Amino acid sequence: ISTDSWVFELSNEDVINFLNNYRWLESKYKQGERRVDIELQIEFLKKQKHRISSWLIVAPQRIDSYGSPVEVNKVVKLAAKRRSRLEGRVFQNFGEPAHRVVAEYLVNLSKLDKQYLKAPNPPTEELSNPHRGVMLVYPVREREEEMVSVGFEMLFPKNELGFNVNFTVLKKTEADSVIVSA
C-alpha cells in the first residue's frame, strides 16, 4: 500500500491526557466517564513497567475530505472520512485493514505482510520501534455537513510483563449446584 499520513510523536503522558479528556458517546457516558477498556489502558500506561518510550500518532489522509477538513491548532488540516453509524449513534468502524498492517509493522507486532507491505521505504523503516506504541487517528462524519468525530485505534508493542490468573470460589448454597466435568 501507499498512503499519505500525518505522523508525529507524543509522550505517554500526552496519550494519557488525550484518553482522560476524550469525550465519549454523550448518550451513553457522562462527562468524565469512559469505557472500561480505556480505563484499563490508562492504568496500564500509568502503573506498569511497560517500556513504552513514546507513541507514534498516524493520521492516514485521503485526497479528498468528506466535508470540510479538520484544522488542528492552525498547523495541520486532516481529511475527514465518511463512515456509517449503527443504531443511529455509534460508528460502525473507523480504520482500514491496510492501515492496521502498517501500524503493526511500525510497532513490531508483525513481519512484512506479503499482501500489503512488501518493501517499506527508508522513512517508514526508521519509524519502526519496538518500544513505541502506535495510535491510528481518523476524523469521521456520516454526513458532509456534520461535525467531525475522532476515532482512534491503539496498538501496544509487545512487553515482557507477566500476568496474574485469579480464581474465585463460589459458596455452594442449597439452591445452587456447581458441576465440574472431569
Coordinates of N, CA and C in Angstrom, one line a residue:
I1 N 0.8 -1.2 0.0 CA 0.0 0.0 0.0 C 0.9 1.2 0.0
S2 N 0.3 2.3 -0.4 CA 1.0 3.6 -0.3 C -0.1 4.6 0.2
T3 N 0.2 5.3 1.2 CA -0.7 6.2 1.8 C 0.0 7.4 2.3
D4 N -0.6 8.6 2.1 CA -0.1 9.8 2.8 C -0.6 9.8 4.2
S5 N 0.2 10.2 5.1 CA -0.3 10.3 6.5 C 0.4 11.5 7.2
W6 N -0.3 12.1 8.2 CA 0.4 13.0 9.1 C 0.9 12.1 10.2
V7 N 2.1 12.2 10.6 CA 2.8 11.4 11.6 C 3.5 12.3 12.5
F8 N 3.3 12.1 13.8 CA 4.0 12.8 14.9 C 4.1 11.9 16.1
E9 N 5.0 12.3 17.0 CA 5.3 11.5 18.2 C 4.8 12.3 19.4
L10 N 4.3 11.5 20.4 CA 3.8 12.0 21.6 C 4.4 11.2 22.8
S11 N 4.4 11.8 24.0 CA 4.8 11.1 25.1 C 3.7 10.2 25.7
N12 N 4.0 9.3 26.6 CA 3.0 8.5 27.3 C 2.0 9.5 28.0
E13 N 2.6 10.5 28.7 CA 1.7 11.4 29.4 C 0.7 12.1 28.5
D14 N 1.2 12.5 27.3 CA 0.3 13.1 26.3 C -0.9 12.2 25.9
V15 N -0.6 10.9 25.7 CA -1.6 10.0 25.3 C -2.5 9.7 26.5
I16 N -2.0 9.7 27.7 CA -2.9 9.5 28.9 C -3.8 10.7 29.0
N17 N -3.3 11.9 28.8 CA -4.1 13.1 28.8 C -5.2 13.1 27.7
F18 N -4.8 12.6 26.5 CA -5.8 12.5 25.5 C -6.9 11.6 25.9
L19 N -6.6 10.4 26.4 CA -7.6 9.4 26.8 C -8.5 9.9 28.0
N20 N -7.9 10.6 28.9 CA -8.6 11.2 30.0 C -9.6 12.3 29.6
N21 N -9.2 13.0 28.5 CA -10.1 14.1 28.1 C -11.0 13.8 26.9
Y22 N -10.8 12.7 26.3 CA -11.6 12.3 25.2 C -13.1 12.2 25.6
R23 N -14.0 12.8 24.8 CA -15.4 12.9 25.1 C -16.1 11.7 24.4
W24 N -16.5 10.7 25.2 CA -17.1 9.5 24.6 C -18.6 9.8 24.3
L25 N -19.2 8.8 23.6 CA -20.6 9.0 23.2 C -21.5 9.6 24.3
E26 N -22.0 10.8 24.0 CA -22.7 11.5 25.1 C -24.0 10.8 25.5
S27 N -24.6 10.1 24.7 CA -25.9 9.4 25.1 C -25.6 8.2 26.0
K28 N -24.4 7.8 26.1 CA -24.0 6.6 26.9 C -23.2 6.9 28.1
Y29 N -22.3 7.9 28.0 CA -21.3 8.2 29.1 C -21.5 9.7 29.5
K30 N -21.5 9.9 30.8 CA -21.5 11.3 31.3 C -20.1 11.9 31.2
Q31 N -20.0 13.2 31.3 CA -18.7 13.9 31.3 C -17.7 13.2 32.2
G32 N -16.5 12.9 31.8 CA -15.5 12.3 32.6 C -15.6 10.8 32.7
E33 N -16.7 10.2 32.2 CA -16.8 8.7 32.2 C -16.2 8.2 30.9
R34 N -15.7 6.9 30.9 CA -15.2 6.3 29.7 C -15.4 4.8 29.8
R35 N -15.1 4.2 28.7 CA -15.3 2.7 28.6 C -14.2 2.0 29.5
V36 N -14.6 0.9 30.0 CA -13.7 0.1 30.9 C -12.4 -0.2 30.3
D37 N -12.4 -0.6 29.0 CA -11.1 -1.0 28.4 C -10.2 0.2 28.3
I38 N -10.7 1.4 28.1 CA -9.9 2.6 28.1 C -9.3 2.9 29.5
E39 N -10.1 2.7 30.5 CA -9.7 2.9 31.9 C -8.5 2.0 32.2
L40 N -8.6 0.8 31.7 CA -7.5 -0.2 31.9 C -6.3 0.2 31.2
Q41 N -6.4 0.7 30.0 CA -5.3 1.2 29.2 C -4.6 2.3 29.9
I42 N -5.4 3.3 30.4 CA -4.8 4.4 31.2 C -4.0 3.9 32.4
E43 N -4.6 3.0 33.1 CA -4.0 2.4 34.3 C -2.7 1.7 33.9
F44 N -2.7 0.9 32.8 CA -1.5 0.2 32.3 C -0.4 1.2 32.0
L45 N -0.8 2.3 31.3 CA 0.3 3.3 31.0 C 0.8 4.0 32.2
K46 N 0.0 4.2 33.2 CA 0.5 4.9 34.4 C 1.3 4.0 35.3
K47 N 0.9 2.8 35.5 CA 1.4 2.0 36.6 C 2.4 0.9 36.2
Q48 N 2.4 0.4 35.0 CA 3.2 -0.7 34.6 C 4.5 -0.3 34.1
K49 N 5.5 -1.2 34.2 CA 6.8 -1.0 33.6 C 6.8 -1.6 32.2
H50 N 6.1 -1.0 31.3 CA 5.8 -1.5 30.0 C 6.9 -1.2 29.0
R51 N 7.8 -0.3 29.3 CA 9.0 0.1 28.4 C 8.5 0.8 27.1
I52 N 7.3 1.4 27.1 CA 6.9 2.2 26.0 C 7.5 3.5 26.2
S53 N 8.3 3.9 25.3 CA 9.0 5.2 25.4 C 8.2 6.4 24.9
S54 N 7.4 6.1 23.9 CA 6.6 7.2 23.3 C 5.5 6.6 22.4
W55 N 4.7 7.4 21.7 CA 3.6 7.0 20.8 C 3.8 7.7 19.5
L56 N 3.6 6.9 18.4 CA 3.6 7.5 17.1 C 2.1 7.6 16.7
I57 N 1.7 8.9 16.5 CA 0.3 9.2 16.1 C 0.3 9.2 14.5
V58 N -0.5 8.4 13.9 CA -0.6 8.3 12.5 C -2.0 8.6 12.1
A59 N -2.2 9.6 11.2 CA -3.5 10.0 10.7 C -3.4 9.8 9.2
P60 N -3.8 8.7 8.7 CA -3.9 8.4 7.2 C -4.8 9.5 6.6
Q61 N -4.3 10.0 5.4 CA -5.1 11.0 4.7 C -5.6 10.6 3.4
R62 N -6.8 11.1 3.1 CA -7.4 10.9 1.8 C -7.1 12.1 0.9
I63 N -7.2 11.9 -0.4 CA -7.0 13.0 -1.3 C -8.1 14.0 -1.1
D64 N -9.4 13.6 -1.0 CA -10.5 14.5 -0.8 C -11.1 14.2 0.6
S65 N -11.4 15.3 1.3 CA -12.0 15.2 2.6 C -13.5 15.1 2.4
Y66 N -14.2 14.3 3.2 CA -15.6 14.2 3.1 C -16.2 15.4 4.0
G67 N -16.6 16.4 3.4 CA -16.9 17.7 4.1 C -15.6 18.5 4.3
S68 N -15.7 19.5 5.1 CA -14.5 20.3 5.4 C -13.4 19.5 6.1
P69 N -12.2 19.7 5.8 CA -11.1 19.1 6.6 C -11.1 19.7 8.0
V70 N -10.5 19.0 8.9 CA -10.4 19.5 10.3 C -9.0 20.1 10.5
E71 N -9.1 21.4 10.9 CA -7.8 22.1 11.2 C -7.4 21.9 12.7
V72 N -6.2 21.5 12.9 CA -5.7 21.3 14.3 C -4.6 22.3 14.6
N73 N -5.0 23.1 15.6 CA -4.0 24.2 16.1 C -3.4 25.0 15.0
K74 N -4.2 25.2 13.9 CA -3.7 26.1 12.8 C -2.4 25.6 12.2
V75 N -2.1 24.3 12.4 CA -0.9 23.7 11.9 C -1.1 22.7 10.8
V76 N -2.1 21.9 11.0 CA -2.4 20.8 10.0 C -3.9 20.7 9.7
K77 N -4.2 20.3 8.5 CA -5.6 20.0 8.2 C -5.7 18.5 7.9
L78 N -6.7 17.9 8.6 CA -6.9 16.5 8.5 C -8.1 16.2 7.6
A79 N -8.0 15.4 6.6 CA -9.2 15.0 5.8 C -10.1 14.1 6.6
A80 N -11.4 14.4 6.5 CA -12.4 13.6 7.2 C -12.8 12.4 6.2
K81 N -13.2 11.3 6.9 CA -13.6 10.1 6.1 C -15.2 10.0 6.3
R82 N -15.8 9.4 5.4 CA -17.3 9.1 5.6 C -17.4 7.7 6.2
R83 N -18.1 7.7 7.3 CA -18.4 6.4 8.0 C -19.9 6.4 8.4
S84 N -20.5 5.2 8.3 CA -21.9 5.0 8.7 C -21.9 4.7 10.2
R85 N -23.1 5.0 10.8 CA -23.4 4.7 12.2 C -24.3 3.5 12.4
L86 N -24.1 2.8 13.5 CA -25.0 1.8 13.9 C -26.0 2.4 14.9
E87 N -27.2 1.9 15.0 CA -28.1 2.4 16.0 C -28.3 3.9 16.0
G88 N -27.9 4.6 14.9 CA -28.0 6.0 14.8 C -27.0 6.8 15.6
R89 N -26.1 6.2 16.4 CA -25.2 6.9 17.2 C -23.7 6.4 17.0
V90 N -23.5 5.2 17.2 CA -22.1 4.6 17.2 C -21.7 4.4 15.8
F91 N -20.4 4.8 15.5 CA -19.9 4.5 14.2 C -19.5 3.0 14.0
Q92 N -19.8 2.5 12.8 CA -19.6 1.1 12.5 C -18.1 0.7 12.6
N93 N -17.2 1.5 12.1 CA -15.8 1.3 12.2 C -15.1 2.6 11.8
F94 N -13.8 2.6 12.1 CA -13.0 3.8 11.8 C -11.9 3.5 10.8
G95 N -11.2 2.5 11.1 CA -9.9 2.3 10.3 C -10.1 1.4 9.1
E96 N -9.0 1.0 8.5 CA -8.9 0.2 7.4 C -7.8 -0.9 7.6
P97 N -8.1 -2.1 7.1 CA -7.1 -3.2 7.4 C -5.7 -2.9 6.9
A98 N -5.5 -2.2 5.8 CA -4.2 -1.9 5.3 C -3.4 -1.0 6.2
H99 N -4.1 0.0 6.8 CA -3.5 0.9 7.8 C -3.1 0.2 9.0
R100 N -3.9 -0.8 9.4 CA -3.5 -1.6 10.6 C -2.3 -2.4 10.3
V101 N -2.1 -3.0 9.1 CA -0.9 -3.8 8.8 C 0.3 -2.9 8.9
V102 N 0.2 -1.7 8.4 CA 1.4 -0.8 8.5 C 1.7 -0.4 10.0
A103 N 0.6 -0.2 10.8 CA 0.8 0.1 12.2 C 1.4 -1.0 13.0
E104 N 1.0 -2.3 12.6 CA 1.6 -3.5 13.3 C 3.0 -3.6 12.9
Y105 N 3.4 -3.3 11.7 CA 4.8 -3.3 11.3 C 5.6 -2.2 12.1
L106 N 5.0 -1.0 12.3 CA 5.7 0.1 13.0 C 5.9 -0.2 14.4
V107 N 5.0 -1.0 15.0 CA 5.1 -1.3 16.5 C 5.8 -2.7 16.7
N108 N 6.3 -3.3 15.6 CA 7.0 -4.5 15.6 C 6.1 -5.7 16.1
L109 N 4.8 -5.7 15.8 CA 3.9 -6.8 16.1 C 3.9 -7.8 15.0
S110 N 4.3 -7.4 13.8 CA 4.3 -8.4 12.7 C 5.5 -8.1 11.8
K111 N 5.8 -9.2 11.0 CA 6.8 -9.0 10.0 C 6.1 -8.4 8.8
L112 N 6.9 -8.3 7.7 CA 6.3 -7.8 6.5 C 5.1 -8.6 6.0
D113 N 4.0 -8.0 5.7 CA 2.8 -8.7 5.2 C 2.9 -8.7 3.7
K114 N 3.0 -9.9 3.2 CA 3.2 -10.1 1.7 C 2.1 -9.5 0.9
Q115 N 0.9 -9.4 1.4 CA -0.2 -8.9 0.7 C -0.2 -7.4 0.6
Y116 N 0.2 -6.7 1.7 CA 0.2 -5.2 1.7 C 1.5 -4.6 1.8
L117 N 2.4 -5.0 2.6 CA 3.7 -4.3 2.9 C 4.9 -5.1 2.5
K118 N 5.3 -4.9 1.2 CA 6.4 -5.7 0.7 C 7.7 -5.2 1.0
A119 N 8.0 -3.9 0.7 CA 9.3 -3.3 0.9 C 9.1 -1.9 1.4
P120 N 9.1 -1.7 2.7 CA 8.9 -0.3 3.2 C 10.1 0.6 2.8
N121 N 9.7 1.8 2.5 CA 10.8 2.8 2.1 C 11.6 3.1 3.4
P122 N 12.8 3.7 3.2 CA 13.6 4.1 4.4 C 12.9 4.9 5.5
P123 N 12.2 5.9 5.1 CA 11.5 6.7 6.2 C 10.5 5.8 7.0
T124 N 9.8 4.9 6.3 CA 8.9 4.0 7.0 C 9.7 3.1 7.9
E125 N 10.8 2.5 7.4 CA 11.7 1.6 8.3 C 12.2 2.4 9.5
E126 N 12.5 3.6 9.4 CA 13.0 4.4 10.5 C 12.0 4.6 11.6
L127 N 10.7 4.6 11.2 CA 9.6 4.8 12.2 C 9.4 3.6 13.0
S128 N 9.8 2.4 12.6 CA 9.6 1.2 13.3 C 10.4 1.1 14.6
N129 N 9.7 0.8 15.7 CA 10.3 0.9 17.0 C 9.6 0.0 18.0
P130 N 10.3 -1.0 18.6 CA 9.6 -2.0 19.5 C 9.3 -1.4 20.8
H131 N 9.7 -0.1 21.1 CA 9.3 0.5 22.4 C 8.4 1.7 22.2
R132 N 7.7 1.7 21.1 CA 6.8 2.8 20.9 C 5.4 2.3 20.4
G133 N 4.4 2.8 21.0 CA 3.0 2.4 20.6 C 2.6 3.2 19.4
V134 N 1.6 2.8 18.7 CA 1.1 3.5 17.5 C -0.4 3.7 17.8
M135 N -0.8 4.9 17.5 CA -2.3 5.3 17.5 C -2.7 5.8 16.2
L136 N -3.6 5.0 15.5 CA -4.2 5.4 14.3 C -5.4 6.4 14.6
V137 N -5.4 7.5 13.9 CA -6.4 8.5 14.2 C -7.2 8.8 12.9
Y138 N -8.5 8.8 13.1 CA -9.4 9.0 11.9 C -10.5 10.0 12.2
P139 N -10.5 11.3 11.6 CA -11.6 12.1 11.7 C -12.7 11.6 10.8
V140 N -13.9 11.4 11.3 CA -15.0 10.8 10.5 C -16.3 11.6 10.7
R141 N -17.2 11.5 9.8 CA -18.6 12.0 9.9 C -19.5 11.2 9.0
E142 N -20.7 11.2 9.3 CA -21.7 10.4 8.5 C -22.2 11.3 7.3
R143 N -22.4 12.6 7.6 CA -22.9 13.5 6.5 C -21.9 14.6 6.4
E144 N -21.7 15.2 5.2 CA -20.7 16.2 4.9 C -20.9 17.4 5.8
E145 N -22.1 17.8 6.2 CA -22.4 19.0 7.0 C -22.2 18.8 8.5
E146 N -22.0 17.5 8.9 CA -21.9 17.3 10.4 C -20.6 17.6 10.9
M147 N -20.6 17.8 12.2 CA -19.3 17.9 12.9 C -18.5 16.6 12.9
V148 N -17.2 16.7 13.0 CA -16.4 15.6 12.9 C -16.3 14.9 14.3
S149 N -16.3 13.5 14.2 CA -15.9 12.7 15.4 C -14.6 12.2 15.2
V150 N -13.8 12.0 16.2 CA -12.4 11.5 16.1 C -12.4 10.1 16.6
G151 N -12.1 9.1 15.7 CA -12.0 7.7 16.1 C -10.5 7.4 16.1
F152 N -10.2 6.4 16.9 CA -8.7 6.0 17.0 C -8.6 4.6 17.4
E153 N -7.5 4.0 17.1 CA -7.1 2.6 17.4 C -5.7 2.6 18.0
M154 N -5.5 2.0 19.1 CA -4.2 2.0 19.7 C -3.6 0.6 19.6
L155 N -2.3 0.5 19.2 CA -1.6 -0.7 19.1 C -0.4 -0.6 20.1
F156 N -0.4 -1.5 21.0 CA 0.7 -1.5 22.0 C 1.8 -2.5 21.6
P157 N 3.0 -2.1 21.8 CA 4.1 -3.0 21.5 C 4.1 -4.2 22.5
K158 N 4.8 -5.3 22.1 CA 4.9 -6.4 22.9 C 5.7 -6.0 24.2
N159 N 5.4 -6.7 25.3 CA 6.2 -6.4 26.5 C 6.5 -7.7 27.2
E160 N 7.4 -7.6 28.2 CA 7.8 -8.8 29.0 C 7.0 -9.0 30.3
L161 N 6.0 -8.2 30.4 CA 5.2 -8.3 31.7 C 4.5 -9.6 31.8
G162 N 4.5 -10.2 33.0 CA 3.7 -11.4 33.3 C 2.3 -10.9 33.6
F163 N 1.4 -11.9 33.8 CA 0.1 -11.6 34.2 C -0.4 -12.5 35.2
N164 N -1.4 -12.1 36.0 CA -1.9 -12.9 37.1 C -3.2 -13.6 36.6
V165 N -3.3 -14.8 37.0 CA -4.6 -15.6 36.8 C -5.2 -15.8 38.2
N166 N -6.5 -15.3 38.3 CA -7.2 -15.3 39.6 C -8.4 -16.2 39.4
F167 N -8.7 -16.9 40.5 CA -9.9 -17.8 40.6 C -10.7 -17.4 41.8
T168 N -12.0 -17.4 41.6 CA -12.9 -17.2 42.7 C -13.8 -18.4 42.9
V169 N -13.9 -18.8 44.2 CA -14.7 -19.9 44.6 C -16.1 -19.5 45.1
L170 N -17.1 -20.0 44.5 CA -18.5 -19.7 44.9 C -18.9 -20.6 46.1
K171 N -19.6 -20.0 47.1 CA -20.1 -20.8 48.2 C -21.3 -21.6 47.6
K172 N -21.3 -22.9 47.9 CA -22.5 -23.7 47.5 C -23.6 -23.5 48.4
T173 N -24.8 -23.1 47.8 CA -26.0 -22.9 48.6 C -26.9 -24.1 48.3
E174 N -28.0 -24.2 49.0 CA -29.0 -25.2 48.7 C -29.6 -25.1 47.3
A175 N -29.7 -23.8 46.9 CA -30.4 -23.6 45.6 C -29.4 -23.8 44.4
D176 N -28.1 -23.7 44.7 CA -27.2 -23.7 43.6 C -26.4 -25.0 43.7
S177 N -26.0 -25.5 42.5 CA -25.1 -26.6 42.5 C -24.1 -26.4 41.4
V178 N -22.8 -26.6 41.7 CA -21.8 -26.4 40.7 C -21.2 -27.7 40.3
I179 N -21.2 -28.0 39.0 CA -20.8 -29.3 38.5 C -19.5 -29.0 37.6
V180 N -18.5 -29.7 37.9 CA -17.2 -29.6 37.1 C -17.0 -31.0 36.5
S181 N -17.0 -31.0 35.1 CA -16.8 -32.3 34.4 C -15.3 -32.7 34.5
A182 N -15.0 -33.9 34.6 CA -13.7 -34.5 34.6 C -13.1 -34.5 33.2

